Amino acid sequence: MLSCKKASRLCSEALDRELGLRERLALRMHLMMCSGCTNYHDQMAFIRRVTTRFADGDLPPHGETGSCSEDTPENR
Amino acid sequence: MTGRHTTPPATAPLPLLSDPALLSELHRDMLRFARLQLRDAELAEDAVQEAIEAALMNAATYAGTATLKTWVFGILRNKIIDILRRGSRSPLLSTVIGSDNDDEDGAIDALFRANGHWHPGSRPAAWAAPEESLENKQFWAVFEACLDHLAENVARVFMMREMLGLETAEICAELGITANNCHVILHRARTGLRGCLESNWFVKGACRTC
């Protein structure tokens, strides 16, 4: 049984190399039972989308007004 | 906000590159990106100049399928990669990373209990509507701050992989580190970014709903 530490490492490595069959199965089994690592796994994919957009210069336009400035309950 | 996705017609004379105000904004964004990747103001300026010249010379090849800015950034990334390949490896990078060459990583270990399970405080939470954050410029400010918060050498390996799209084999060769070391560093970088985004945006951040 994979530990969360090892599972998170495999989630990361899956972005850099093709995992072996045994690694893929072990990771899939772990993710079925572990919501923390499932969140981690999904967030790794999200972070890749973020970095890809960043590297494309594809960011929301610069502006003086923050889109959050009006309805942000920052000080509640 | 949707306007930036508008693709100029392929026949347009690249207005972004001929309008001084737009060009100056593009130049500023490119320079920020290049400085982040190269950590050297002069090399960054070289990369940007070369990229803009190449874009102007090859304007005819712009197919109009990507936004113009994305197209120019693609050229810039290639220029940055050329410069990294031309240059000698950073001694700082090789010494600091070279001293950290085993499979274990203290920064990662701290997140887990001895049995390998997440510490309750570091267990990844579900994020609400992450995709919507991509359209929020405050999210990007947090992202850049989190990137900046990574150890410099960790950030460099991460950016070579994720922003310049180099394969780990090339990063290893370029920096003189092992593949395993590279995976340890990338794991640390991604985990660090993840935790930083979670605590400064998705969970504690007050902007989740906008």
PDB file of C-alpha atoms in Angstrom:
ATOM      1  CA  MET A   1       0.000   0.000   0.000  1.00  0.00           C
ATOM      2  CA  LEU A   2       1.387   3.330  -1.114  1.00  0.00           C
ATOM      3  CA  SER A   3       1.901   6.027   1.523  1.00  0.00           C
ATOM      4  CA  CYS A   4       0.572   9.526   0.868  1.00  0.00           C
ATOM      5  CA  LYS A   5       4.135  10.757   0.657  1.00  0.00           C
ATOM      6  CA  LYS A   6       4.995   8.297  -2.071  1.00  0.00           C
ATOM      7  CA  ALA A   7       1.650   8.895  -3.805  1.00  0.00           C
ATOM      8  CA  SER A   8       2.255  12.640  -3.947  1.00  0.00           C
ATOM      9  CA  ARG A   9       5.709  12.005  -5.379  1.00  0.00           C
ATOM     10  CA  LEU A  10       4.188   9.808  -8.100  1.00  0.00           C
ATOM     11  CA  CYS A  11       1.560  12.471  -8.870  1.00  0.00           C
ATOM     12  CA  SER A  12       4.404  14.892  -9.475  1.00  0.00           C
ATOM     13  CA  GLU A  13       6.585  12.458 -11.427  1.00  0.00           C
ATOM     14  CA  ALA A  14       3.680  11.551 -13.670  1.00  0.00           C
ATOM     15  CA  LEU A  15       4.049  15.064 -15.075  1.00  0.00           C
ATOM     16  CA  ASP A  16       7.683  14.410 -15.991  1.00  0.00           C
ATOM     17  CA  ARG A  17       7.888  10.790 -17.062  1.00  0.00           C
ATOM     18  CA  GLU A  18       5.611   7.931 -17.968  1.00  0.00           C
ATOM     19  CA  LEU A  19       4.874   5.895 -14.867  1.00  0.00           C
ATOM     20  CA  GLY A  20       5.269   2.136 -15.026  1.00  0.00           C
ATOM     21  CA  LEU A  21       2.215  -0.083 -14.964  1.00  0.00           C
ATOM     22  CA  ARG A  22       2.750  -1.069 -11.349  1.00  0.00           C
ATOM     23  CA  GLU A  23       3.183   2.564 -10.317  1.00  0.00           C
ATOM     24  CA  ARG A  24       0.040   3.602 -12.150  1.00  0.00           C
ATOM     25  CA  LEU A  25      -2.038   0.862 -10.554  1.00  0.00           C
ATOM     26  CA  ALA A  26      -0.707   1.556  -7.081  1.00  0.00           C
ATOM     27  CA  LEU A  27      -1.375   5.273  -7.505  1.00  0.00           C
ATOM     28  CA  ARG A  28      -4.875   4.708  -8.864  1.00  0.00           C
ATOM     29  CA  MET A  29      -5.744   2.427  -5.934  1.00  0.00           C
ATOM     30  CA  HIS A  30      -4.396   4.953  -3.466  1.00  0.00           C
ATOM     31  CA  LEU A  31      -6.338   7.814  -5.041  1.00  0.00           C
ATOM     32  CA  MET A  32      -9.594   5.841  -4.856  1.00  0.00           C
ATOM     33  CA  MET A  33      -9.236   5.729  -1.107  1.00  0.00           C
ATOM     34  CA  CYS A  34      -7.565   9.029  -0.278  1.00  0.00           C
ATOM     35  CA  SER A  35      -9.281  12.366  -0.793  1.00  0.00           C
ATOM     36  CA  GLY A  36      -6.215  14.357   0.281  1.00  0.00           C
ATOM     37  CA  CYS A  37      -4.057  12.813  -2.430  1.00  0.00           C
ATOM     38  CA  THR A  38      -6.908  13.081  -4.938  1.00  0.00           C
ATOM     39  CA  ASN A  39      -6.986  16.817  -4.237  1.00  0.00           C
ATOM     40  CA  TYR A  40      -3.213  16.895  -4.599  1.00  0.00           C
ATOM     41  CA  HIS A  41      -3.414  15.033  -7.899  1.00  0.00           C
ATOM     42  CA  ASP A  42      -6.056  17.359  -9.336  1.00  0.00           C
ATOM     43  CA  GLN A  43      -4.158  20.400  -8.128  1.00  0.00           C
ATOM     44  CA  MET A  44      -0.972  19.258  -9.839  1.00  0.00           C
ATOM     45  CA  ALA A  45      -2.864  19.304 -13.137  1.00  0.00           C
ATOM     46  CA  PHE A  46      -4.248  22.734 -12.294  1.00  0.00           C
ATOM     47  CA  ILE A  47      -0.795  24.091 -11.463  1.00  0.00           C
ATOM     48  CA  ARG A  48       0.430  22.870 -14.824  1.00  0.00           C
ATOM     49  CA  ARG A  49      -2.365  24.813 -16.525  1.00  0.00           C
ATOM     50  CA  VAL A  50      -1.433  27.873 -14.499  1.00  0.00           C
ATOM     51  CA  THR A  51       2.237  27.687 -15.422  1.00  0.00           C
ATOM     52  CA  THR A  52       1.435  27.051 -19.076  1.00  0.00           C
ATOM     53  CA  ARG A  53      -0.738  30.137 -19.257  1.00  0.00           C
ATOM     54  CA  PHE A  54       1.847  32.151 -17.406  1.00  0.00           C
ATOM     55  CA  ALA A  55       4.515  31.094 -19.902  1.00  0.00           C
ATOM     56  CA  ASP A  56       2.203  32.031 -22.765  1.00  0.00           C
ATOM     57  CA  GLY A  57       1.831  35.535 -21.355  1.00  0.00           C
ATOM     58  CA  ASP A  58      -1.879  34.736 -21.322  1.00  0.00           C
ATOM     59  CA  LEU A  59      -2.904  36.589 -18.175  1.00  0.00           C
ATOM     60  CA  PRO A  60      -5.890  38.796 -17.457  1.00  0.00           C
ATOM     61  CA  PRO A  61      -5.153  42.329 -18.648  1.00  0.00           C
ATOM     62  CA  HIS A  62      -3.332  44.636 -16.314  1.00  0.00           C
ATOM     63  CA  GLY A  63      -5.652  47.159 -14.812  1.00  0.00           C
ATOM     64  CA  GLU A  64      -5.828  49.487 -11.919  1.00  0.00           C
ATOM     65  CA  THR A  65      -8.975  48.044 -10.448  1.00  0.00           C
ATOM     66  CA  GLY A  66      -8.920  44.609  -8.914  1.00  0.00           C
ATOM     67  CA  SER A  67     -11.917  42.556  -9.930  1.00  0.00           C
ATOM     68  CA  CYS A  68     -12.207  41.463  -6.333  1.00  0.00           C
ATOM     69  CA  SER A  69     -12.051  44.852  -4.760  1.00  0.00           C
ATOM     70  CA  GLU A  70     -15.759  45.445  -4.311  1.00  0.00           C
ATOM     71  CA  ASP A  71     -17.197  42.200  -3.103  1.00  0.00           C
ATOM     72  CA  THR A  72     -14.288  40.863  -1.160  1.00  0.00           C
ATOM     73  CA  PRO A  73     -15.089  40.285   2.468  1.00  0.00           C
ATOM     74  CA  GLU A  74     -11.437  40.661   3.219  1.00  0.00           C
ATOM     75  CA  ASN A  75     -11.861  42.160   6.640  1.00  0.00           C
ATOM     76  CA  ARG A  76     -14.703  40.172   7.955  1.00  0.00           C
TER      77      ARG A  76
ATOM     78  CA  MET B   1     -12.013  40.238 -20.495  1.00  0.00           C
ATOM     79  CA  THR B   2     -13.106  38.198 -23.457  1.00  0.00           C
ATOM     80  CA  GLY B   3     -11.572  40.740 -25.782  1.00  0.00           C
ATOM     81  CA  ARG B   4      -8.070  39.442 -25.271  1.00  0.00           C
ATOM     82  CA  HIS B   5      -9.076  36.155 -26.816  1.00  0.00           C
ATOM     83  CA  THR B   6     -10.073  37.883 -30.000  1.00  0.00           C
ATOM     84  CA  THR B   7      -7.764  36.692 -32.692  1.00  0.00           C
ATOM     85  CA  PRO B   8      -6.628  39.360 -35.088  1.00  0.00           C
ATOM     86  CA  PRO B   9      -7.128  38.471 -38.711  1.00  0.00           C
ATOM     87  CA  ALA B  10      -4.058  36.854 -40.200  1.00  0.00           C
ATOM     88  CA  THR B  11      -3.748  39.638 -42.693  1.00  0.00           C
ATOM     89  CA  ALA B  12      -3.605  42.390 -40.059  1.00  0.00           C
ATOM     90  CA  PRO B  13      -0.226  44.158 -39.958  1.00  0.00           C
ATOM     91  CA  LEU B  14       0.449  42.946 -36.425  1.00  0.00           C
ATOM     92  CA  PRO B  15      -1.020  45.971 -34.654  1.00  0.00           C
ATOM     93  CA  LEU B  16       0.450  44.877 -31.340  1.00  0.00           C
ATOM     94  CA  LEU B  17       3.944  45.264 -32.763  1.00  0.00           C
ATOM     95  CA  SER B  18       3.364  48.547 -34.535  1.00  0.00           C
ATOM     96  CA  ASP B  19       1.403  50.469 -31.893  1.00  0.00           C
ATOM     97  CA  PRO B  20       3.973  52.076 -29.552  1.00  0.00           C
ATOM     98  CA  ALA B  21       1.750  51.887 -26.470  1.00  0.00           C
ATOM     99  CA  LEU B  22       0.849  48.234 -27.004  1.00  0.00           C
ATOM    100  CA  LEU B  23       4.416  47.375 -27.876  1.00  0.00           C
ATOM    101  CA  SER B  24       5.661  49.009 -24.708  1.00  0.00           C
ATOM    102  CA  GLU B  25       3.215  47.003 -22.609  1.00  0.00           C
ATOM    103  CA  LEU B  26       4.187  43.807 -24.419  1.00  0.00           C
ATOM    104  CA  HIS B  27       7.842  44.638 -23.931  1.00  0.00           C
ATOM    105  CA  ARG B  28       7.317  45.138 -20.213  1.00  0.00           C
ATOM    106  CA  ASP B  29       5.511  41.794 -19.822  1.00  0.00           C
ATOM    107  CA  MET B  30       8.141  39.985 -21.860  1.00  0.00           C
ATOM    108  CA  LEU B  31      10.949  41.525 -19.861  1.00  0.00           C
ATOM    109  CA  ARG B  32       9.383  40.487 -16.570  1.00  0.00           C
ATOM    110  CA  PHE B  33       9.047  36.934 -17.824  1.00  0.00           C
ATOM    111  CA  ALA B  34      12.579  36.813 -19.226  1.00  0.00           C
ATOM    112  CA  ARG B  35      14.072  38.214 -16.023  1.00  0.00           C
ATOM    113  CA  LEU B  36      12.269  35.593 -14.021  1.00  0.00           C
ATOM    114  CA  GLN B  37      13.681  32.834 -16.218  1.00  0.00           C
ATOM    115  CA  LEU B  38      17.203  34.146 -16.666  1.00  0.00           C
ATOM    116  CA  ARG B  39      17.711  36.053 -13.404  1.00  0.00           C
ATOM    117  CA  ASP B  40      19.898  38.477 -15.301  1.00  0.00           C
ATOM    118  CA  ALA B  41      18.677  41.853 -16.496  1.00  0.00           C
ATOM    119  CA  GLU B  42      21.040  42.106 -19.473  1.00  0.00           C
ATOM    120  CA  LEU B  43      20.435  38.606 -20.745  1.00  0.00           C
ATOM    121  CA  ALA B  44      16.722  39.171 -20.306  1.00  0.00           C
ATOM    122  CA  GLU B  45      16.860  42.352 -22.374  1.00  0.00           C
ATOM    123  CA  ASP B  46      18.817  40.488 -25.069  1.00  0.00           C
ATOM    124  CA  ALA B  47      16.235  37.724 -25.161  1.00  0.00           C
ATOM    125  CA  VAL B  48      13.372  40.205 -25.467  1.00  0.00           C
ATOM    126  CA  GLN B  49      15.089  42.218 -28.195  1.00  0.00           C
ATOM    127  CA  GLU B  50      15.892  39.091 -30.169  1.00  0.00           C
ATOM    128  CA  ALA B  51      12.338  37.836 -29.757  1.00  0.00           C
ATOM    129  CA  ILE B  52      10.760  41.094 -30.910  1.00  0.00           C
ATOM    130  CA  GLU B  53      13.097  41.287 -33.892  1.00  0.00           C
ATOM    131  CA  ALA B  54      12.331  37.688 -34.795  1.00  0.00           C
ATOM    132  CA  ALA B  55       8.609  38.360 -34.441  1.00  0.00           C
ATOM    133  CA  LEU B  56       8.824  41.370 -36.734  1.00  0.00           C
ATOM    134  CA  MET B  57      10.889  39.493 -39.296  1.00  0.00           C
ATOM    135  CA  ASN B  58       8.608  36.484 -39.230  1.00  0.00           C
ATOM    136  CA  ALA B  59       5.349  38.343 -38.971  1.00  0.00           C
ATOM    137  CA  ALA B  60       4.214  36.698 -42.181  1.00  0.00           C
ATOM    138  CA  THR B  61       4.353  33.290 -40.526  1.00  0.00           C
ATOM    139  CA  TYR B  62       1.947  34.318 -37.770  1.00  0.00           C
ATOM    140  CA  ALA B  63      -1.047  32.140 -38.521  1.00  0.00           C
ATOM    141  CA  GLY B  64      -3.508  34.029 -36.370  1.00  0.00           C
ATOM    142  CA  THR B  65      -4.493  30.873 -34.495  1.00  0.00           C
ATOM    143  CA  ALA B  66      -2.906  31.887 -31.198  1.00  0.00           C
ATOM    144  CA  THR B  67      -3.257  35.329 -29.752  1.00  0.00           C
ATOM    145  CA  LEU B  68      -0.419  37.480 -30.979  1.00  0.00           C
ATOM    146  CA  LYS B  69       0.951  37.812 -27.473  1.00  0.00           C
ATOM    147  CA  THR B  70       1.024  34.049 -27.020  1.00  0.00           C
ATOM    148  CA  TRP B  71       2.801  33.735 -30.354  1.00  0.00           C
ATOM    149  CA  VAL B  72       5.421  36.287 -29.360  1.00  0.00           C
ATOM    150  CA  PHE B  73       5.864  34.641 -25.979  1.00  0.00           C
ATOM    151  CA  GLY B  74       6.512  31.362 -27.774  1.00  0.00           C
ATOM    152  CA  ILE B  75       9.334  33.039 -29.666  1.00  0.00           C
ATOM    153  CA  LEU B  76      10.616  34.550 -26.422  1.00  0.00           C
ATOM    154  CA  ARG B  77      10.661  31.159 -24.702  1.00  0.00           C
ATOM    155  CA  ASN B  78      12.795  29.764 -27.508  1.00  0.00           C
ATOM    156  CA  LYS B  79      15.207  32.679 -27.223  1.00  0.00           C
ATOM    157  CA  ILE B  80      15.470  32.132 -23.475  1.00  0.00           C
ATOM    158  CA  ILE B  81      16.158  28.429 -24.026  1.00  0.00           C
ATOM    159  CA  ASP B  82      18.870  29.336 -26.566  1.00  0.00           C
ATOM    160  CA  ILE B  83      20.505  31.625 -24.033  1.00  0.00           C
ATOM    161  CA  LEU B  84      20.329  28.982 -21.290  1.00  0.00           C
ATOM    162  CA  ARG B  85      21.902  26.431 -23.634  1.00  0.00           C
ATOM    163  CA  ARG B  86      24.624  28.844 -24.713  1.00  0.00           C
ATOM    164  CA  GLY B  87      25.510  29.892 -21.194  1.00  0.00           C
ATOM    165  CA  SER B  88      27.525  27.955 -18.690  1.00  0.00           C
ATOM    166  CA  ARG B  89      25.703  26.374 -15.850  1.00  0.00           C
ATOM    167  CA  SER B  90      25.286  28.430 -12.772  1.00  0.00           C
ATOM    168  CA  PRO B  91      27.812  27.353 -10.133  1.00  0.00           C
ATOM    169  CA  LEU B  92      25.400  28.387  -7.412  1.00  0.00           C
ATOM    170  CA  LEU B  93      22.789  26.109  -8.859  1.00  0.00           C
ATOM    171  CA  SER B  94      25.040  23.099  -9.141  1.00  0.00           C
ATOM    172  CA  THR B  95      26.546  23.481  -5.703  1.00  0.00           C
ATOM    173  CA  VAL B  96      23.331  24.038  -3.843  1.00  0.00           C
ATOM    174  CA  ILE B  97      21.419  21.343  -5.637  1.00  0.00           C
ATOM    175  CA  GLY B  98      24.385  19.002  -5.698  1.00  0.00           C
ATOM    176  CA  SER B  99      24.472  19.004  -1.927  1.00  0.00           C
ATOM    177  CA  ASP B 100      20.957  17.689  -1.790  1.00  0.00           C
ATOM    178  CA  ASN B 101      21.266  14.533  -3.745  1.00  0.00           C
ATOM    179  CA  ASP B 102      19.353  11.830  -1.995  1.00  0.00           C
ATOM    180  CA  ASP B 103      15.812  10.665  -2.297  1.00  0.00           C
ATOM    181  CA  GLU B 104      14.573  12.326   0.836  1.00  0.00           C
ATOM    182  CA  ASP B 105      13.649  15.937   1.167  1.00  0.00           C
ATOM    183  CA  GLY B 106      13.206  17.665   4.499  1.00  0.00           C
ATOM    184  CA  ALA B 107      10.731  20.188   3.095  1.00  0.00           C
ATOM    185  CA  ILE B 108       8.519  17.325   1.915  1.00  0.00           C
ATOM    186  CA  ASP B 109       9.047  15.154   4.982  1.00  0.00           C
ATOM    187  CA  ALA B 110       7.739  17.927   7.209  1.00  0.00           C
ATOM    188  CA  LEU B 111       4.307  17.574   5.599  1.00  0.00           C
ATOM    189  CA  PHE B 112       3.934  13.917   6.506  1.00  0.00           C
ATOM    190  CA  ARG B 113       3.765  11.836   9.629  1.00  0.00           C
ATOM    191  CA  ALA B 114       6.308   9.098  10.197  1.00  0.00           C
ATOM    192  CA  ASN B 115       3.952   6.563   8.621  1.00  0.00           C
ATOM    193  CA  GLY B 116       3.799   8.580   5.390  1.00  0.00           C
ATOM    194  CA  HIS B 117       0.287   9.952   5.869  1.00  0.00           C
ATOM    195  CA  TRP B 118      -0.408  13.663   5.567  1.00  0.00           C
ATOM    196  CA  HIS B 119      -0.152  15.704   8.729  1.00  0.00           C
ATOM    197  CA  PRO B 120      -3.692  16.963   9.373  1.00  0.00           C
ATOM    198  CA  GLY B 121      -2.545  20.543   8.811  1.00  0.00           C
ATOM    199  CA  SER B 122      -0.941  19.831   5.461  1.00  0.00           C
ATOM    200  CA  ARG B 123      -3.520  17.483   3.997  1.00  0.00           C
ATOM    201  CA  PRO B 124      -4.572  18.992   0.652  1.00  0.00           C
ATOM    202  CA  ALA B 125      -8.051  20.529   0.794  1.00  0.00           C
ATOM    203  CA  ALA B 126     -10.498  20.703  -2.088  1.00  0.00           C
ATOM    204  CA  TRP B 127     -10.252  23.982  -3.990  1.00  0.00           C
ATOM    205  CA  ALA B 128     -13.370  25.850  -4.972  1.00  0.00           C
ATOM    206  CA  ALA B 129     -13.672  26.765  -8.656  1.00  0.00           C
ATOM    207  CA  PRO B 130      -9.968  26.885  -9.475  1.00  0.00           C
ATOM    208  CA  GLU B 131     -10.653  27.582 -13.155  1.00  0.00           C
ATOM    209  CA  GLU B 132     -12.378  30.846 -12.323  1.00  0.00           C
ATOM    210  CA  SER B 133      -9.252  32.008 -10.560  1.00  0.00           C
ATOM    211  CA  LEU B 134      -7.406  32.007 -13.875  1.00  0.00           C
ATOM    212  CA  GLU B 135      -9.407  35.040 -14.963  1.00  0.00           C
ATOM    213  CA  ASN B 136      -8.684  36.945 -11.787  1.00  0.00           C
ATOM    214  CA  LYS B 137      -5.566  39.045 -11.901  1.00  0.00           C
ATOM    215  CA  GLN B 138      -5.231  38.995  -8.135  1.00  0.00           C
ATOM    216  CA  PHE B 139      -4.852  35.247  -8.361  1.00  0.00           C
ATOM    217  CA  TRP B 140      -1.881  35.758 -10.661  1.00  0.00           C
ATOM    218  CA  ALA B 141      -0.309  38.179  -8.196  1.00  0.00           C
ATOM    219  CA  VAL B 142      -0.597  35.482  -5.530  1.00  0.00           C
ATOM    220  CA  PHE B 143       0.811  32.921  -7.950  1.00  0.00           C
ATOM    221  CA  GLU B 144       3.838  35.104  -8.678  1.00  0.00           C
ATOM    222  CA  ALA B 145       4.379  35.747  -4.982  1.00  0.00           C
ATOM    223  CA  CYS B 146       4.235  31.992  -4.330  1.00  0.00           C
ATOM    224  CA  LEU B 147       6.689  31.354  -7.153  1.00  0.00           C
ATOM    225  CA  ASP B 148       8.955  33.973  -5.670  1.00  0.00           C
ATOM    226  CA  HIS B 149       8.664  32.266  -2.314  1.00  0.00           C
ATOM    227  CA  LEU B 150      10.274  29.047  -3.599  1.00  0.00           C
ATOM    228  CA  ALA B 151      13.981  28.648  -3.022  1.00  0.00           C
ATOM    229  CA  GLU B 152      15.718  30.187  -6.020  1.00  0.00           C
ATOM    230  CA  ASN B 153      17.249  26.981  -7.323  1.00  0.00           C
ATOM    231  CA  VAL B 154      14.055  25.038  -6.832  1.00  0.00           C
ATOM    232  CA  ALA B 155      12.184  27.735  -8.739  1.00  0.00           C
ATOM    233  CA  ARG B 156      14.719  27.651 -11.567  1.00  0.00           C
ATOM    234  CA  VAL B 157      14.384  23.911 -12.114  1.00  0.00           C
ATOM    235  CA  PHE B 158      10.604  24.219 -11.897  1.00  0.00           C
ATOM    236  CA  MET B 159      10.485  27.039 -14.440  1.00  0.00           C
ATOM    237  CA  MET B 160      12.820  25.259 -16.842  1.00  0.00           C
ATOM    238  CA  ARG B 161      10.464  22.322 -16.751  1.00  0.00           C
ATOM    239  CA  GLU B 162       7.047  23.961 -16.565  1.00  0.00           C
ATOM    240  CA  MET B 163       7.482  27.303 -18.272  1.00  0.00           C
ATOM    241  CA  LEU B 164      10.193  26.594 -20.813  1.00  0.00           C
ATOM    242  CA  GLY B 165       8.985  23.048 -21.349  1.00  0.00           C
ATOM    243  CA  LEU B 166      12.395  21.379 -21.177  1.00  0.00           C
ATOM    244  CA  GLU B 167      12.468  17.629 -20.598  1.00  0.00           C
ATOM    245  CA  THR B 168      13.918  16.527 -17.274  1.00  0.00           C
ATOM    246  CA  ALA B 169      16.775  14.778 -19.093  1.00  0.00           C
ATOM    247  CA  GLU B 170      17.905  18.077 -20.553  1.00  0.00           C
ATOM    248  CA  ILE B 171      17.526  19.903 -17.238  1.00  0.00           C
ATOM    249  CA  CYS B 172      19.639  17.228 -15.554  1.00  0.00           C
ATOM    250  CA  ALA B 173      22.329  17.511 -18.208  1.00  0.00           C
ATOM    251  CA  GLU B 174      22.268  21.298 -18.148  1.00  0.00           C
ATOM    252  CA  LEU B 175      22.549  21.541 -14.381  1.00  0.00           C
ATOM    253  CA  GLY B 176      24.620  18.460 -13.717  1.00  0.00           C
ATOM    254  CA  ILE B 177      22.081  16.809 -11.429  1.00  0.00           C
ATOM    255  CA  THR B 178      20.658  13.306 -11.405  1.00  0.00           C
ATOM    256  CA  ALA B 179      17.197  12.458 -12.701  1.00  0.00           C
ATOM    257  CA  ASN B 180      16.173  11.477  -9.213  1.00  0.00           C
ATOM    258  CA  ASN B 181      17.396  14.796  -7.872  1.00  0.00           C
ATOM    259  CA  CYS B 182      15.415  16.568 -10.542  1.00  0.00           C
ATOM    260  CA  HIS B 183      12.247  14.703  -9.542  1.00  0.00           C
ATOM    261  CA  VAL B 184      12.831  15.519  -5.880  1.00  0.00           C
ATOM    262  CA  ILE B 185      13.226  19.202  -6.719  1.00  0.00           C
ATOM    263  CA  LEU B 186      10.156  19.317  -8.960  1.00  0.00           C
ATOM    264  CA  HIS B 187       8.103  17.523  -6.315  1.00  0.00           C
ATOM    265  CA  ARG B 188       9.242  20.062  -3.765  1.00  0.00           C
ATOM    266  CA  ALA B 189       8.464  22.971  -6.079  1.00  0.00           C
ATOM    267  CA  ARG B 190       4.976  21.770  -6.969  1.00  0.00           C
ATOM    268  CA  THR B 191       4.158  20.881  -3.389  1.00  0.00           C
ATOM    269  CA  GLY B 192       5.415  24.251  -2.199  1.00  0.00           C
ATOM    270  CA  LEU B 193       3.367  26.112  -4.789  1.00  0.00           C
ATOM    271  CA  ARG B 194       0.327  24.022  -4.019  1.00  0.00           C
ATOM    272  CA  GLY B 195       0.536  24.761  -0.303  1.00  0.00           C
ATOM    273  CA  CYS B 196       1.190  28.444  -0.915  1.00  0.00           C
ATOM    274  CA  LEU B 197      -1.760  28.818  -3.298  1.00  0.00           C
ATOM    275  CA  GLU B 198      -3.974  26.928  -0.899  1.00  0.00           C
ATOM    276  CA  SER B 199      -3.166  29.016   2.128  1.00  0.00           C
ATOM    277  CA  ASN B 200      -2.999  32.368   0.365  1.00  0.00           C
ATOM    278  CA  TRP B 201      -5.775  32.033  -2.140  1.00  0.00           C
ATOM    279  CA  PHE B 202      -8.035  29.023  -2.127  1.00  0.00           C
ATOM    280  CA  VAL B 203      -8.653  28.570   1.539  1.00  0.00           C
ATOM    281  CA  LYS B 204      -7.624  31.665   3.426  1.00  0.00           C
ATOM    282  CA  GLY B 205      -7.915  33.978   0.469  1.00  0.00           C
ATOM    283  CA  ALA B 206     -11.100  35.972   0.593  1.00  0.00           C
ATOM    284  CA  CYS B 207     -11.488  36.120  -3.182  1.00  0.00           C
ATOM    285  CA  ARG B 208     -12.696  32.601  -3.696  1.00  0.00           C
ATOM    286  CA  THR B 209     -16.134  33.592  -4.822  1.00  0.00           C
ATOM    287  CA  CYS B 210     -15.242  36.228  -7.372  1.00  0.00           C
TER     288      CYS B 210
END
